[in-house]
Short mmCIF file of C-alpha atoms and ligand atoms in Angstrom, two decimals:
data_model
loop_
_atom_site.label_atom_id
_atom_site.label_comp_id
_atom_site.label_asym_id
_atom_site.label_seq_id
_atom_site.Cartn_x
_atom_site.Cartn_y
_atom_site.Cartn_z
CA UNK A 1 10.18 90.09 69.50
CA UNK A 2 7.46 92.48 68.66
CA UNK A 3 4.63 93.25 70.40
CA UNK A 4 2.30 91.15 67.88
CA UNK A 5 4.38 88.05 68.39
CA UNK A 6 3.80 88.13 71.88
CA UNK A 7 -0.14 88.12 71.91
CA UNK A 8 0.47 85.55 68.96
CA UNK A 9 2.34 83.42 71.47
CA UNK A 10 0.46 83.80 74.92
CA UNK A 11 1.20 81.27 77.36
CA UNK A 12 -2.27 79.76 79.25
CA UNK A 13 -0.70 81.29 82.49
CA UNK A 14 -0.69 84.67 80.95
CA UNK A 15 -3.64 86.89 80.55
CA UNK A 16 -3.78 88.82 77.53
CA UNK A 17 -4.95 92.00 79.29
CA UNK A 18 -1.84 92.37 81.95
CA UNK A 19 0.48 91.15 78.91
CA UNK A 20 -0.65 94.33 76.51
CA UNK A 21 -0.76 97.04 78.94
CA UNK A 22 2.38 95.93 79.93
CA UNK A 23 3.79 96.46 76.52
CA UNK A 24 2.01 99.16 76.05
CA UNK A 25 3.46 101.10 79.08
CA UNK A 26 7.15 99.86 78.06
CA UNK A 27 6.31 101.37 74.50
CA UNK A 28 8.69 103.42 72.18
CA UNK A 29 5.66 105.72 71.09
CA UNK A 30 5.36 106.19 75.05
CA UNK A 31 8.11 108.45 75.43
CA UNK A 32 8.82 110.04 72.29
CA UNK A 33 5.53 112.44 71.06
CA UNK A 34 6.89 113.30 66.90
CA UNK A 35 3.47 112.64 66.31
CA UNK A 36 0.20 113.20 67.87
CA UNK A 37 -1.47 109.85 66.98
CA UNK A 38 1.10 107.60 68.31
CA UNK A 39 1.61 109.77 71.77
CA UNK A 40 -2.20 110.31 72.17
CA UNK A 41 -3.34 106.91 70.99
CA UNK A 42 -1.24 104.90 73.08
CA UNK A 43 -1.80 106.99 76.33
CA UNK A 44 -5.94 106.48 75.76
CA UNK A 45 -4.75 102.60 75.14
CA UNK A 46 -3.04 102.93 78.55
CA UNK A 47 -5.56 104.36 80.43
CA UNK A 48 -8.31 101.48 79.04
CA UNK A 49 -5.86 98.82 79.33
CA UNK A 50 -5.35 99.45 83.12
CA UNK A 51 -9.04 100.21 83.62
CA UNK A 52 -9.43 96.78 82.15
CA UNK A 53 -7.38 95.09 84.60
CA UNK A 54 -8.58 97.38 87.82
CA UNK A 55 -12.14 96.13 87.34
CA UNK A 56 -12.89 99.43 85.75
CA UNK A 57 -14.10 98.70 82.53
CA UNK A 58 -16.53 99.91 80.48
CA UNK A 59 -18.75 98.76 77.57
CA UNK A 60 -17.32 100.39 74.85
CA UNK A 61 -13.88 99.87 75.71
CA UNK A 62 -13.42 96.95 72.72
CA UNK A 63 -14.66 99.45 70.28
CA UNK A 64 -12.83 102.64 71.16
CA UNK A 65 -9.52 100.57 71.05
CA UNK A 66 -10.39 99.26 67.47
CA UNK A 67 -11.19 103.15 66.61
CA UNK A 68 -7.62 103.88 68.15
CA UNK A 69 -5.56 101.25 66.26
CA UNK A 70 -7.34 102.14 63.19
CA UNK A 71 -6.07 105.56 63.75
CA UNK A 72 -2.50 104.91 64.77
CA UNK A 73 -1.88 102.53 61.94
CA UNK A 74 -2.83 105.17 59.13
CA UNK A 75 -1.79 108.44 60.83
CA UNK A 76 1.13 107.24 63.27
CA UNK A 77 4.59 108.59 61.72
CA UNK A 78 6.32 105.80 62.02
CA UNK A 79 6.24 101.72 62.22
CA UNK A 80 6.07 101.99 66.11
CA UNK A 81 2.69 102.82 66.55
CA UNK A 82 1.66 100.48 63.98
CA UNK A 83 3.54 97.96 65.59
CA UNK A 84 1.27 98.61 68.95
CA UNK A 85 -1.72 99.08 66.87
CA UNK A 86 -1.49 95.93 65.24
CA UNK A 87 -1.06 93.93 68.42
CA UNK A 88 -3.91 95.38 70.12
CA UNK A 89 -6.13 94.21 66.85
CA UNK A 90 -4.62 91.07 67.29
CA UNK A 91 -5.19 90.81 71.23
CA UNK A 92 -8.80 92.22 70.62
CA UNK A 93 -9.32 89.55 67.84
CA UNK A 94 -7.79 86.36 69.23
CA UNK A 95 -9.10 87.03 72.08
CA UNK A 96 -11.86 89.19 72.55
CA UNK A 97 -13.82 86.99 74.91
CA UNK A 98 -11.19 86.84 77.75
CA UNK A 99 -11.63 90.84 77.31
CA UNK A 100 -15.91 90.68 77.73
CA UNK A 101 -15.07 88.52 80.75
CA UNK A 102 -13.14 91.53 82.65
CA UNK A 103 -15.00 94.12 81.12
CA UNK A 104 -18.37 92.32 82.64
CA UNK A 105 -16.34 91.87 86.01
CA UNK A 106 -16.97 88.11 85.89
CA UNK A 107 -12.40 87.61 85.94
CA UNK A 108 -9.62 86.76 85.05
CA UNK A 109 -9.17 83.23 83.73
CA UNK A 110 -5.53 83.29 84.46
CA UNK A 111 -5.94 84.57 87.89
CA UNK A 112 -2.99 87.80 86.81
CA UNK A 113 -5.60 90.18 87.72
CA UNK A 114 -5.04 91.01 91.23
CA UNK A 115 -8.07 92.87 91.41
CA UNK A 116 -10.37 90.16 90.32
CA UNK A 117 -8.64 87.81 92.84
CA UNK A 118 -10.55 87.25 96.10
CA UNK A 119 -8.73 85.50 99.86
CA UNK A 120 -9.69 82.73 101.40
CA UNK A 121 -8.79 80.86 104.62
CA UNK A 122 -8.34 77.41 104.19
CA UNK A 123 -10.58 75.41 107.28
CA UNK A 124 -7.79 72.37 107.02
CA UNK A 125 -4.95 74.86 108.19
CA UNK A 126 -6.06 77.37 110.07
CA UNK A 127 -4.80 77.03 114.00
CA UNK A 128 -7.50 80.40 115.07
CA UNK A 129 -4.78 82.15 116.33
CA UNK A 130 -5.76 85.44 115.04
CA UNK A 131 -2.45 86.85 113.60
CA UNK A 132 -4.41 87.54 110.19
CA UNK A 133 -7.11 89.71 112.70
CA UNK A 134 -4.46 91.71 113.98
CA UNK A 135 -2.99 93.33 110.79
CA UNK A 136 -6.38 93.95 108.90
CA UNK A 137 -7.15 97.24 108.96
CA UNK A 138 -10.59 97.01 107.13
CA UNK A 139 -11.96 94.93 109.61
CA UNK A 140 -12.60 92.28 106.89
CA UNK A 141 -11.51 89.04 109.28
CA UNK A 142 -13.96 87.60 111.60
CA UNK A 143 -12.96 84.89 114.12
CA UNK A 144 -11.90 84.36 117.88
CA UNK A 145 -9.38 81.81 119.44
CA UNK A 146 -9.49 78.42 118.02
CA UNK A 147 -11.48 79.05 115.80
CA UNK A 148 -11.20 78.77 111.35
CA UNK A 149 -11.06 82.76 110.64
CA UNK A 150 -12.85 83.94 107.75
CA UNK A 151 -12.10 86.68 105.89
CA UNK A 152 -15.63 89.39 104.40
CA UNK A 153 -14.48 89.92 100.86
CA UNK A 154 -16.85 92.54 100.43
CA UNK A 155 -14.85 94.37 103.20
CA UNK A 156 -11.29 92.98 101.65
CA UNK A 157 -9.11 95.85 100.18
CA UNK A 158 -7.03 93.44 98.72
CA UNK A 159 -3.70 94.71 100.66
CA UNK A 160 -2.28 90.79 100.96
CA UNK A 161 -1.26 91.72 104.84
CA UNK A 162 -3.08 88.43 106.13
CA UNK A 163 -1.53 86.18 103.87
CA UNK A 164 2.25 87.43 105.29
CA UNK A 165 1.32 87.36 108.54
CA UNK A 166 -0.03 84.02 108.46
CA UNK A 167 2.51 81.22 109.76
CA UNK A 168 0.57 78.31 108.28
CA UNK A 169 0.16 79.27 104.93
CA UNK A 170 -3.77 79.02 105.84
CA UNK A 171 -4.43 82.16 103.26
CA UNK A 172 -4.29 81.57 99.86
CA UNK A 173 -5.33 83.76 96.86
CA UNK A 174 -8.35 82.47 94.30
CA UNK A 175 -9.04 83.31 90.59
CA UNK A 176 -12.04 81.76 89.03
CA UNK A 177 -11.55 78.86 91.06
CA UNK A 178 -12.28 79.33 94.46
CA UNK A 179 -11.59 77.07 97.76
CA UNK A 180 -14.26 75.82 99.49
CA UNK A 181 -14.33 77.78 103.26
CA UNK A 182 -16.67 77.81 106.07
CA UNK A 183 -18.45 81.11 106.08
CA UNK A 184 -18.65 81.57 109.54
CA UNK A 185 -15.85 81.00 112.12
CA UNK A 186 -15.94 77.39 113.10
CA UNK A 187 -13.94 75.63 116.06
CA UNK A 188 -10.75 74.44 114.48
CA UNK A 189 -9.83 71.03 113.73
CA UNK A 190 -6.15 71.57 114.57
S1 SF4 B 1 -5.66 82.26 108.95
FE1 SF4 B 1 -3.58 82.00 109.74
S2 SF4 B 1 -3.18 83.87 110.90
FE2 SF4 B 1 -5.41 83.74 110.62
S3 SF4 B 1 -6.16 82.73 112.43
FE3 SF4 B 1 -5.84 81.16 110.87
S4 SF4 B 1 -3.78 80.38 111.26
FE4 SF4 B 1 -3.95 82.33 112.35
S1 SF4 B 2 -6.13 91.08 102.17
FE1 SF4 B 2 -5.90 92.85 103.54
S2 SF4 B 2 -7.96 93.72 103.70
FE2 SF4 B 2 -8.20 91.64 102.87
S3 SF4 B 2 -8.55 90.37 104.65
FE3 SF4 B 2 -6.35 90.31 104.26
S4 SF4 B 2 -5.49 91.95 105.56
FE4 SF4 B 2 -7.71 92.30 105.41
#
C-alpha cells in the first residue's frame, strides 16, 4: 500500500500526525541519498513531523511542508519521493485542521500523542496507599494515607511509572477527554 493510500484510509483511532512520521521514518528515500531533494526533504519532513507530535510545533510548519513536497515531487529522482510528497499534500489537505490543533498545543483528537496526553487518578479507585508517591521522581503526586492521590500535571514528566505501580488500575491516561478528579487529596471512599 503506498503511503497516500494510507492517509486516504485513516482509521478514527489513528492520528494523521503519528501515522506520517511514521512512514516517513520507515521511508525508502530515508536511507538511500541518489538525490539531494529526496534525502534532504524527507529528513526536514522528519524533523517537523516529530516536532509536531512532541508539542513542538511551530506556525509555519503547514507551509514549509507544502514548500518541501512541492520540491520533492519536481526535483526528487525517482517516484519515491514523490510518493512521500504526495501523501504529505494529501495528509496536509484532508486534514489540515487536526494539524492546527497540535501545532496550537490544544491535542490530539485521537489521544496517539503521548505528549499531549495528561494522568489522572480516578477518586472511585484509589485505596491512598501511596505506591504511585513512591516511584515519582518529579514530585508531581500529592496525597497521604487514605487519602485519593492526585497527580500536578504541570510537574508530570510523562514517564507512565505511577500508572505500573498502581495495583488498582486507579491511573488512567486522558486525551481531549479528561476524567473528572478531585484536585486536592480527599479521604478515600474505599
Ligand atoms: S493512585 Fe493507586 S498507587 Fe496511588 S495511592 Fe491511589 S491506589 Fe495507591
Ligand atoms: S507519569 Fe511519571 S512524572 Fe507523572 S505523575 Fe506519574 S510517575 Fe510522576
Amino acid at each position: 500500500m503506498s503511503s497516500t493510500e494510507k492517509i486516504k484510509g485513516l482509521k478514527e483511532d489513528q492520528c494523521v500526525v503519528d501515522v506520517l512520521l511514521k512512514e516517513v521514518q520507515s521511508h525508502p528515500c530515508k536511507d538511500c541519498g541518489k538525490c539531494v531533494f529526496g534525502y534532504e526533504g524527507i529528513t526536514q519532513l522528519e524533523m517537523i513531523l516529530k516536532d509536531i507530535t512532541e508539542k513542538k510545533g511551530r506556525s509555519g510548519d503547514k507551509a514549509l511542508m507544502e514548500d518541501l513536497c512541492e520540491m520533492m515531487k519536481t526535483q526528487s529522482l525517482c517516484e519515491d519521493g514523490e510518493d512521500i510528497a504526495d501523501a504529505v499534500k494529501e495528509a496536509l489537505t484532508t486534514y489540515g485542521e487536526i494539524f492546527d490543533e497540535h501545532i496550537s498545543k490544544k491535542g490530539c483528537r485521537a489521544g496517539v500523542c503521548k505528549k499531549f496526553m495528561t494522568y489522572h487518578i480516578l477518586a472511585s479507585k484509589c485505596v491512598g496507599c501511596g505506591e504511585c508517591m513512591d516511584v515519582c521522581e518529579d514530585d508531581a503526586i500529592l496525597g497521604k494515607n487514605k487519602f485519593v492521590h492526585v497527580i500536578v500535571m504541570d510537574e508530570c514528566s510523562l514517564c507512565g511509572k505511577c500508572m505500573e505501580a498502581c495495583d488498582e488500575d486507579a491511573i488512567v491516561m486522558a486525551g481531549a477527554q479528561k476524567p473528572k478528579c478531585p484536585t486536592k487529596p480527599i479521604p478515600c471512599k474505599r
